[in-house]
Coordinates of C-alpha atoms in Angstrom, one line a residue:
M8 CA -33.3 -12.9 2.6
T9 CA -34.1 -13.8 -1.0
D10 CA -31.1 -14.3 -3.3
D11 CA -31.2 -11.4 -5.8
S12 CA -28.3 -12.6 -8.0
D13 CA -30.3 -13.7 -11.0
A14 CA -32.3 -10.5 -11.2
I15 CA -29.2 -8.3 -10.9
Q16 CA -27.4 -10.5 -13.5
A17 CA -30.4 -10.0 -15.9
A18 CA -30.1 -6.3 -15.5
L19 CA -26.3 -6.4 -16.2
D20 CA -27.0 -8.5 -19.4
N21 CA -29.6 -6.0 -20.7
P22 CA -28.8 -5.6 -24.5
D23 CA -29.6 -1.9 -24.3
G24 CA -26.8 -1.3 -21.9
Y25 CA -28.7 0.6 -19.3
D26 CA -27.0 1.6 -16.0
V27 CA -28.0 -0.6 -13.0
Y28 CA -29.5 1.4 -10.2
F29 CA -30.1 -0.1 -6.7
P30 CA -32.9 2.0 -5.0
P31 CA -33.0 2.8 -1.3
G32 CA -34.9 0.8 1.2
H33 CA -33.8 -2.7 0.1
N34 CA -30.8 -4.8 0.9
F35 CA -29.8 -7.0 -2.0
A36 CA -28.5 -10.5 -1.3
V37 CA -25.9 -11.8 -3.8
E38 CA -25.1 -15.5 -3.4
K39 CA -23.8 -16.1 -6.9
T40 CA -20.9 -14.5 -8.9
L41 CA -22.1 -11.6 -11.0
T42 CA -20.4 -11.1 -14.4
I43 CA -20.2 -7.9 -16.3
S44 CA -19.5 -8.6 -19.9
K45 CA -20.5 -5.3 -21.5
S46 CA -18.7 -2.0 -21.6
H47 CA -19.8 1.4 -20.3
I48 CA -21.9 0.1 -17.4
K49 CA -22.6 1.9 -14.1
L50 CA -23.6 0.3 -10.9
V51 CA -25.1 3.0 -8.7
G52 CA -26.4 2.5 -5.2
H53 CA -28.1 4.7 -2.7
S54 CA -26.0 5.6 0.3
D55 CA -25.4 2.3 2.2
N56 CA -28.5 0.4 1.3
F57 CA -27.0 -2.2 -1.0
Q58 CA -25.3 -5.2 0.6
S59 CA -23.6 -8.1 -1.0
N60 CA -23.6 -11.2 1.2
P61 CA -21.2 -13.9 -0.1
K62 CA -22.4 -17.5 0.2
A63 CA -20.0 -19.9 1.8
G64 CA -17.6 -21.4 -0.8
R65 CA -18.0 -18.6 -3.4
T66 CA -14.7 -16.8 -4.1
E67 CA -15.9 -13.5 -5.7
T68 CA -18.9 -11.2 -5.9
I69 CA -18.4 -9.4 -9.2
I70 CA -16.2 -10.2 -12.2
S71 CA -15.9 -7.7 -15.0
K72 CA -14.5 -8.8 -18.3
C73 CA -15.2 -7.4 -21.8
S74 CA -13.1 -6.5 -24.9
P75 CA -11.9 -4.4 -26.7
V76 CA -13.2 -1.5 -24.6
F77 CA -14.1 -1.7 -21.0
H78 CA -15.5 1.1 -18.9
I79 CA -17.1 0.3 -15.5
T80 CA -18.2 2.6 -12.7
V81 CA -19.3 1.4 -9.3
H82 CA -20.7 4.2 -7.1
S83 CA -22.2 4.4 -3.6
I84 CA -22.7 0.7 -2.9
T85 CA -22.0 -1.1 0.3
F86 CA -20.5 -4.6 -0.1
D87 CA -20.9 -6.5 3.1
G88 CA -18.8 -9.7 3.1
V89 CA -18.4 -12.2 5.9
S90 CA -17.3 -11.2 9.4
F91 CA -13.7 -11.6 10.5
I92 CA -15.1 -13.6 13.4
N93 CA -16.6 -17.1 12.7
Q94 CA -19.4 -18.8 14.6
D95 CA -16.9 -20.1 17.2
G96 CA -15.7 -16.6 18.0
K97 CA -12.3 -17.1 16.3
A98 CA -10.7 -15.0 13.6
R99 CA -11.2 -16.5 10.2
D100 CA -8.4 -17.7 8.0
D101 CA -7.7 -15.7 4.8
A102 CA -9.0 -18.6 2.7
E103 CA -12.4 -18.3 4.2
L104 CA -12.9 -14.7 2.9
A105 CA -14.2 -13.9 -0.6
D106 CA -13.0 -11.4 -3.1
C107 CA -15.4 -8.6 -4.1
I108 CA -14.7 -6.9 -7.4
I109 CA -12.3 -8.5 -9.9
N110 CA -11.4 -6.6 -13.1
E111 CA -10.1 -9.3 -15.5
A112 CA -7.2 -8.6 -17.9
I113 CA -8.0 -7.5 -21.4
T114 CA -5.7 -8.4 -24.3
G115 CA -5.2 -5.6 -26.7
G116 CA -8.0 -3.5 -25.2
E117 CA -8.5 -0.4 -23.1
T118 CA -9.7 -0.6 -19.5
V119 CA -11.3 2.0 -17.2
L120 CA -12.5 1.1 -13.7
N121 CA -14.0 3.7 -11.3
V122 CA -14.9 2.8 -7.8
R123 CA -16.1 5.7 -5.7
N124 CA -18.0 6.3 -2.5
C125 CA -18.4 2.6 -1.7
N126 CA -18.1 0.7 1.5
F127 CA -16.3 -2.7 1.7
K128 CA -16.4 -4.9 4.7
G129 CA -15.0 -8.4 5.3
Y130 CA -13.2 -9.3 2.1
R131 CA -9.9 -11.0 1.3
N132 CA -9.3 -8.5 -1.6
A133 CA -12.0 -5.8 -2.0
V134 CA -10.9 -4.7 -5.5
T135 CA -8.6 -6.8 -7.6
F136 CA -7.7 -5.4 -11.0
K137 CA -5.6 -6.9 -13.8
G138 CA -5.9 -4.1 -16.3
R139 CA -5.0 -0.4 -16.2
N140 CA -6.7 3.1 -15.8
V141 CA -8.2 2.5 -12.4
N142 CA -9.5 5.2 -10.1
I143 CA -10.4 4.1 -6.5
R144 CA -11.5 7.2 -4.6
D145 CA -13.4 8.2 -1.5
N146 CA -14.2 4.7 -0.3
L147 CA -14.3 3.0 3.1
F148 CA -12.6 -0.3 3.5
F149 CA -13.1 -2.2 6.8
N150 CA -11.9 -5.6 8.1
C151 CA -10.2 -6.7 4.9
V152 CA -7.0 -8.4 4.2
H153 CA -6.2 -6.1 1.3
A154 CA -8.3 -3.2 -0.1
V155 CA -6.7 -3.2 -3.5
R156 CA -4.8 -6.1 -5.1
I157 CA -2.9 -5.3 -8.3
E158 CA -2.3 -8.4 -10.4
Y159 CA -1.6 -7.2 -13.9
T160 CA -1.2 -10.1 -16.4
Y161 CA -0.8 -10.5 -20.1
N162 CA -2.2 -13.5 -21.8
G163 CA -2.3 -15.2 -18.4
A164 CA 1.4 -14.8 -17.7
G165 CA 3.0 -12.5 -15.2
E166 CA 4.6 -9.2 -16.5
E167 CA 8.2 -10.4 -15.8
S168 CA 7.7 -13.6 -17.9
V169 CA 6.6 -11.9 -21.0
P170 CA 9.2 -10.7 -23.6
E171 CA 9.4 -6.9 -23.9
S172 CA 8.3 -7.1 -27.5
Q173 CA 5.0 -8.7 -26.5
K174 CA 4.0 -6.4 -23.6
P175 CA 1.3 -3.8 -24.1
A176 CA 2.5 -0.4 -24.9
N177 CA 0.9 1.2 -21.9
G178 CA 1.4 -1.5 -19.4
L179 CA 0.0 -1.1 -15.9
R180 CA -0.6 2.7 -15.9
G181 CA -3.1 5.2 -14.7
V182 CA -3.7 3.7 -11.2
R183 CA -5.0 6.3 -8.7
I184 CA -5.9 5.4 -5.1
V185 CA -7.0 8.6 -3.5
N186 CA -8.8 9.8 -0.4
N187 CA -9.8 6.4 0.9
R188 CA -10.1 5.2 4.5
F189 CA -8.7 1.9 5.6
H190 CA -9.6 0.5 9.0
S191 CA -8.7 -2.7 10.8
F192 CA -6.7 -4.6 8.2
W193 CA -4.9 -7.9 8.3
G194 CA -2.5 -7.0 5.5
H195 CA -1.7 -4.0 3.4
A196 CA -4.3 -1.6 1.9
V197 CA -2.6 -1.8 -1.5
Y198 CA -0.8 -5.1 -2.5
V199 CA 1.1 -5.3 -5.8
A200 CA 1.2 -9.1 -6.5
A201 CA 2.2 -9.1 -10.2
G202 CA 2.9 -6.6 -12.9
I203 CA 5.0 -3.4 -13.0
P204 CA 3.0 -0.3 -12.1
V205 CA 4.1 2.9 -13.8
G206 CA 3.0 6.2 -12.4
M207 CA 0.8 4.9 -9.7
Q208 CA -0.6 7.4 -7.2
I209 CA -1.4 6.6 -3.6
V210 CA -2.4 10.0 -2.2
G211 CA -4.5 11.4 0.7
N212 CA -5.5 8.1 2.3
Y213 CA -6.1 7.5 6.0
M214 CA -5.3 4.1 7.6
D215 CA -5.5 3.1 11.2
V216 CA -5.1 -0.1 13.3
Q217 CA -3.0 -3.0 12.3
G218 CA -2.4 -2.9 8.6
G219 CA 0.2 -1.3 6.3
L220 CA -0.3 1.1 3.4
L221 CA 1.6 -0.6 0.5
K222 CA 3.3 -3.9 -0.2
A223 CA 4.9 -4.5 -3.6
D224 CA 6.3 -7.9 -4.6
T225 CA 7.3 -6.6 -8.1
A226 CA 9.2 -3.6 -9.5
M227 CA 7.6 -0.2 -9.6
D228 CA 8.4 3.0 -11.6
G229 CA 7.2 6.5 -10.9
T230 CA 5.0 5.8 -7.9
I231 CA 3.9 8.8 -5.8
I232 CA 3.0 8.1 -2.1
A233 CA 2.0 11.4 -0.6
K234 CA -0.1 13.0 2.2
N235 CA -1.2 9.7 3.7
S236 CA -1.7 9.0 7.4
V237 CA -0.9 5.6 8.7
L238 CA -1.5 5.0 12.4
F239 CA -0.6 2.0 14.6
P240 CA 0.6 -0.5 12.0
D241 CA 1.5 -4.1 13.0
V242 CA 3.4 -4.6 9.7
T243 CA 5.9 -2.4 7.8
P244 CA 3.7 0.4 6.4
I245 CA 5.6 0.7 3.1
E246 CA 7.3 -2.6 2.1
L247 CA 9.0 -2.8 -1.3
G248 CA 10.3 -6.2 -2.1
T249 CA 10.0 -9.9 -1.0
F250 CA 13.5 -10.0 0.6
E251 CA 14.2 -13.5 -0.6
T252 CA 17.8 -14.7 -0.5
G253 CA 19.5 -16.2 -3.6
R254 CA 18.0 -13.9 -6.2
D255 CA 18.6 -10.4 -7.7
P256 CA 17.0 -7.6 -5.7
I257 CA 13.8 -6.0 -7.1
T258 CA 14.3 -2.4 -8.3
Y259 CA 12.0 0.5 -7.3
K260 CA 12.8 3.7 -9.1
N261 CA 11.6 7.3 -9.7
M262 CA 9.5 7.3 -6.6
I263 CA 8.3 10.2 -4.4
I264 CA 7.4 9.5 -0.8
S265 CA 6.4 12.8 0.6
G266 CA 4.2 14.5 3.3
N267 CA 3.1 11.3 5.0
V268 CA 2.5 10.8 8.7
I269 CA 3.4 7.3 9.8
K270 CA 3.0 6.6 13.5
G271 CA 3.5 3.4 15.4
V272 CA 2.6 2.5 19.0
V273 CA 4.5 0.9 21.8
K274 CA 3.2 -2.7 22.1
I275 CA 4.5 -6.3 21.6
N276 CA 3.5 -6.7 17.9
H277 CA 4.5 -3.2 16.9
S278 CA 6.1 -2.6 13.5
D279 CA 9.9 -2.5 13.3
H280 CA 10.3 -0.1 10.4
A281 CA 8.3 2.6 8.5
I282 CA 9.9 1.8 5.1
K283 CA 11.7 -1.3 4.0
A284 CA 12.9 -1.6 0.4
E285 CA 15.3 -3.7 -1.7
K286 CA 16.9 -1.6 -4.5
L287 CA 16.1 2.1 -4.7
I288 CA 17.0 4.3 -7.6
S289 CA 16.2 8.0 -8.1
T290 CA 13.8 8.3 -5.2
C291 CA 12.9 11.3 -2.9
I292 CA 11.8 10.7 0.7
T293 CA 10.9 14.2 1.9
D294 CA 8.8 16.0 4.5
N295 CA 7.5 12.9 6.3
V296 CA 6.9 12.4 10.0
F297 CA 8.0 9.0 11.3
S298 CA 7.2 8.3 14.9
T299 CA 7.5 5.4 17.4
F300 CA 9.2 2.4 15.6
K301 CA 11.0 -0.4 17.3
S302 CA 14.0 -0.4 15.1
T303 CA 15.6 1.5 12.2
V304 CA 13.0 3.7 10.5
I305 CA 14.1 3.3 6.8
V306 CA 15.9 0.1 5.7
I307 CA 17.3 -0.3 2.2
T308 CA 18.7 -3.8 1.9
A309 CA 20.3 -3.7 -1.5
D310 CA 22.0 -1.0 -3.7
C311 CA 20.9 2.6 -3.5
T312 CA 21.5 5.2 -6.1
S313 CA 20.4 8.9 -6.3
V314 CA 18.2 8.9 -3.2
N315 CA 17.4 12.2 -1.4
V316 CA 16.2 12.1 2.2
T317 CA 15.2 15.7 3.1
G318 CA 13.1 17.5 5.7
N319 CA 11.8 14.5 7.6
T320 CA 11.1 14.2 11.3
F321 CA 12.1 11.0 13.1
R322 CA 10.7 10.6 16.6
Q323 CA 11.2 7.9 19.2
H324 CA 12.7 5.3 16.9
C325 CA 14.5 2.2 18.3
F326 CA 12.6 2.7 21.6
D327 CA 13.1 -0.9 22.7
Q328 CA 16.9 -0.9 22.1
D329 CA 19.0 0.2 25.1
N330 CA 21.8 1.4 22.8
G331 CA 19.7 3.3 20.3
G332 CA 20.0 2.8 16.6
P333 CA 20.1 4.6 13.2
C334 CA 17.3 6.3 11.4
I335 CA 18.4 5.0 8.0
S336 CA 20.3 1.8 7.2
F337 CA 21.8 0.8 3.9
G338 CA 22.7 -2.8 3.0
G339 CA 24.4 -2.5 -0.4
K340 CA 26.4 -0.1 -2.6
V341 CA 25.4 3.4 -1.8
T342 CA 26.0 6.1 -4.5
L343 CA 24.8 9.7 -4.7
V344 CA 22.8 9.7 -1.6
S345 CA 21.9 13.0 0.2
A346 CA 20.4 13.4 3.7
T347 CA 19.8 17.1 4.6
G348 CA 17.5 19.1 6.9
N349 CA 16.2 16.1 8.9
T350 CA 15.4 16.3 12.6
V351 CA 15.7 13.4 15.0
W352 CA 14.0 13.3 18.4
P353 CA 14.9 10.2 20.4
S354 CA 13.2 9.6 23.7
D355 CA 16.4 9.4 25.8
V356 CA 20.1 10.2 25.6
R357 CA 21.8 7.3 23.9
E358 CA 25.3 7.3 22.8
N359 CA 24.8 5.2 19.7
D360 CA 22.1 7.1 18.0
Y361 CA 23.5 7.3 14.5
F362 CA 21.6 8.9 11.7
I363 CA 22.9 6.7 8.9
V364 CA 24.5 3.3 9.1
N365 CA 25.9 1.2 6.3
T366 CA 25.4 -2.4 7.4
E367 CA 27.4 -4.4 4.9
T368 CA 31.0 -4.3 3.7
S369 CA 30.2 -2.5 0.5
E370 CA 31.4 0.8 -0.8
L371 CA 29.9 4.3 -0.3
Q372 CA 30.4 6.9 -3.0
Y373 CA 29.3 10.5 -2.8
V374 CA 27.2 10.3 0.3
Q375 CA 26.3 13.7 1.8
V376 CA 24.9 14.3 5.3
I377 CA 24.4 18.0 5.9
G378 CA 22.3 20.2 8.2
N379 CA 20.6 17.5 10.2
A380 CA 19.8 17.9 13.9
L381 CA 19.9 15.2 16.5
M382 CA 17.9 16.4 19.5
L383 CA 18.6 14.4 22.7
K384 CA 16.5 14.7 25.8
D385 CA 18.6 15.1 28.9
T386 CA 16.5 13.3 31.5
M387 CA 18.9 14.3 34.3
R388 CA 18.3 18.0 33.9
G389 CA 14.8 17.9 32.4
G390 CA 16.0 19.9 29.5
E391 CA 17.0 19.3 25.9
R392 CA 20.2 19.7 24.1
S393 CA 21.0 19.4 20.4
A394 CA 23.9 17.4 19.0
S395 CA 25.4 17.2 15.5
C396 CA 24.1 14.3 13.6
N397 CA 26.4 11.3 13.4
I398 CA 27.2 8.9 10.6
Q399 CA 28.7 5.5 11.2
I400 CA 30.8 4.1 8.3
I401 CA 31.4 0.4 8.3
A402 CA 32.7 0.4 4.7
G403 CA 33.6 2.8 2.0
D404 CA 34.8 6.4 1.9
E405 CA 34.1 9.8 0.2
V406 CA 31.5 10.8 2.8
S407 CA 30.9 14.4 3.8
E408 CA 29.3 15.2 7.1

């Protein structure tokens, strides 16, 4: 197949700023990195007839960078990277995969990136953005390490290393990842590697086989994770923190995790937890269904303040532990935490099925556990019986049950 890189690059460099349209009936081979250096450009394909085939050794397909205004739309294009399986029939290492779309940071400018109705296959990071105002919607991501990598930087430095007075006023805002499908992943669909997202929305996505939904190595504020379906993950579906020892915990605040269905499967490399976080503040975990996890469903390893866990269903957790286990585990100071209206359906009668456990010798203040139901299956009689939900207190007081 002839390399079409130069012809496509010439179209992108057109001084008149026309949109670039890829007509049906032709597969386009791209063996060089394409650079978008102009604003208000649209790349529009026709169904699934555009393919980008990375050449060995190239690290990206498209890099977009322009200032002070940047507005790029990518619509209805199939980006076909390398296969997960190499010529020897073995799974490729992450380093062998290329990145697809990279939105570079813009100093003092405004960015808008829209990616809609596209297909991505076989990339390390399908979409990497370092700006703000990003809309990733109605796409299919298949056989990638990460679908979306967030790496917001300012003048080449990470968000945490820049003084407050020098940070952009808007920061990393306006990120919407909506109604996408993620299939057969090595890592997480959304990976926050650097920057502090504010008001990010991860809504209505469907993910199955192996990967998780979100991993964040930096703080987050105002994130909404709602109405997603995550099936058969091998990793923790929602992982907030790096969990490194010897440093202050990362803070995640003002979050809503609601209406999600997160279901594991019984197998050797099955995920231990549904949610694992470091420090949580002002967060609601409501109306979710958590099913089939090896260990504690929700684990918070550091301090927890003003967290509401309401109306969730926990089913068949701790299935590989003979003595059962808790649905929620806290590892630091717990203040103003409420757990109400939750239902727990273990697979068997187990005496140590506690709803909440505080795992460290730290204090609990104003923890409320009201109106939860622990439904135990009585295998001897083939029926079911309900029991009041238990709370195990290792440290602290002022707990109502």
